[in-house]
Short mmCIF file of C-alpha atoms in Angstrom, two decimals:
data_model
loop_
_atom_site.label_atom_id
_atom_site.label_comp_id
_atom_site.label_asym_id
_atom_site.label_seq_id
_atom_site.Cartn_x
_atom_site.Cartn_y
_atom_site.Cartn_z
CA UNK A 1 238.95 218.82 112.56
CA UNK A 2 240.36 216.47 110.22
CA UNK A 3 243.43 218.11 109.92
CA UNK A 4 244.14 218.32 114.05
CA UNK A 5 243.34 214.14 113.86
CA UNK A 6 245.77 213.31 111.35
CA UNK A 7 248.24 215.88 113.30
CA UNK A 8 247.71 213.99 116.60
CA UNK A 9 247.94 210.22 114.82
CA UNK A 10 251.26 211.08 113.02
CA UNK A 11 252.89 213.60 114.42
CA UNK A 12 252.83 216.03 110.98
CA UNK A 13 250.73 216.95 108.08
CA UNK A 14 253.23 215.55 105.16
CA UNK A 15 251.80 213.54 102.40
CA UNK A 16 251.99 209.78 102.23
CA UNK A 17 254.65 208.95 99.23
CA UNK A 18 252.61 207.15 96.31
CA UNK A 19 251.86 203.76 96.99
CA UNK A 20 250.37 203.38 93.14
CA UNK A 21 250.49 203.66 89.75
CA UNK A 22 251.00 201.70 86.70
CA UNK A 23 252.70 197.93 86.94
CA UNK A 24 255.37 197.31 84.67
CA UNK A 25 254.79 195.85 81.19
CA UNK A 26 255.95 191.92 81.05
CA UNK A 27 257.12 192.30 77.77
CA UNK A 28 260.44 194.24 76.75
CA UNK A 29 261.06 195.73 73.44
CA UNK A 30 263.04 193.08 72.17
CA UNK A 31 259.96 190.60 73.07
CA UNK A 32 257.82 192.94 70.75
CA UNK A 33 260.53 192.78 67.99
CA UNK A 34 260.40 188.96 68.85
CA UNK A 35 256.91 188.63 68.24
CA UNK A 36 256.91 191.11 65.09
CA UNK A 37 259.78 189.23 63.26
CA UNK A 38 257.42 185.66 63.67
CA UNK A 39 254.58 187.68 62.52
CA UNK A 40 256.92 189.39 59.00
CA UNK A 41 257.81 185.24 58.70
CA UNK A 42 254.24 183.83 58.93
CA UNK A 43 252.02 186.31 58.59
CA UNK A 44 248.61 184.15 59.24
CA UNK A 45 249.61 183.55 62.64
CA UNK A 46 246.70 183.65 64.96
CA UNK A 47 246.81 185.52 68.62
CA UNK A 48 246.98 181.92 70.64
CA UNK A 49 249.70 180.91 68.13
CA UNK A 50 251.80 183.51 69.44
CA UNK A 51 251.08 183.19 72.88
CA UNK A 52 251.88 179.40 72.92
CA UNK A 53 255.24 180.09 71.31
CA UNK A 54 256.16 182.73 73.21
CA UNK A 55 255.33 181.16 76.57
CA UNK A 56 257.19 178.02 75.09
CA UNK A 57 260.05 180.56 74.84
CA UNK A 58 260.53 183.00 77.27
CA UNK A 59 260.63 183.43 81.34
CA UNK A 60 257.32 185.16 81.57
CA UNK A 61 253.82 183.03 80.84
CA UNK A 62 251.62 185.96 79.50
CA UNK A 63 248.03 186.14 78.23
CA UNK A 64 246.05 186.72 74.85
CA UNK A 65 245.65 189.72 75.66
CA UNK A 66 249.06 190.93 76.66
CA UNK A 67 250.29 189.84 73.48
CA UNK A 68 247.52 191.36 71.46
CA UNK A 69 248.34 195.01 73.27
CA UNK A 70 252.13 194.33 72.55
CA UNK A 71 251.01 193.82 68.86
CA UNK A 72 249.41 197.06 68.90
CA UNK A 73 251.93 198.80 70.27
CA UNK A 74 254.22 197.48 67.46
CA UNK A 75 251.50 198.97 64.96
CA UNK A 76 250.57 194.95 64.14
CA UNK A 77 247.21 194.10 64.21
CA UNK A 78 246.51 189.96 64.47
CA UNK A 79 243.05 187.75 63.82
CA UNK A 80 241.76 186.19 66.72
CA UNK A 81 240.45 183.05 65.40
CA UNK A 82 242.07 180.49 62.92
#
């Protein structure tokens, strides 16, 4: 019944193409390398450290978070607090 339906309100049975999926990261590889060189230079930089410079820097405003996930990625791990 469902099948004869979708026949009559579009004319075929074909899947609809992917509307999903993942979004794109904001931050490149070079951004990572970016972020792991200032971390090799000072290495008691805090999370929100990072993020300020980096948003000073670049075209993208990211969060906390984003950077924190880019650090892992990297193999980096970061305190949160000062």
């Amino acid at each position: 019944v469902r099948l004869m339906a979708l026949w009559r309100r579009q004319g075929s049975l074909e899947p609809k193409p992917n509307q999903g999926g993942r979004p794109m990261r904001k931050l490149s590889d070079d951004d990572v390398t970016k972020l792991a060189g200032w971390v090799e230079v000072e290495p008691d930089i805090t999370i929100l450290e990072l993020t300020e410079r980096f948003n000073l820097q670049a075209k993208v405003a990211v969060s906390p978070a984003t950077i924190g996930r880019a650090l892992d990625r990297a193999g980096l791990s970061r305190k949160k607090r000062p």
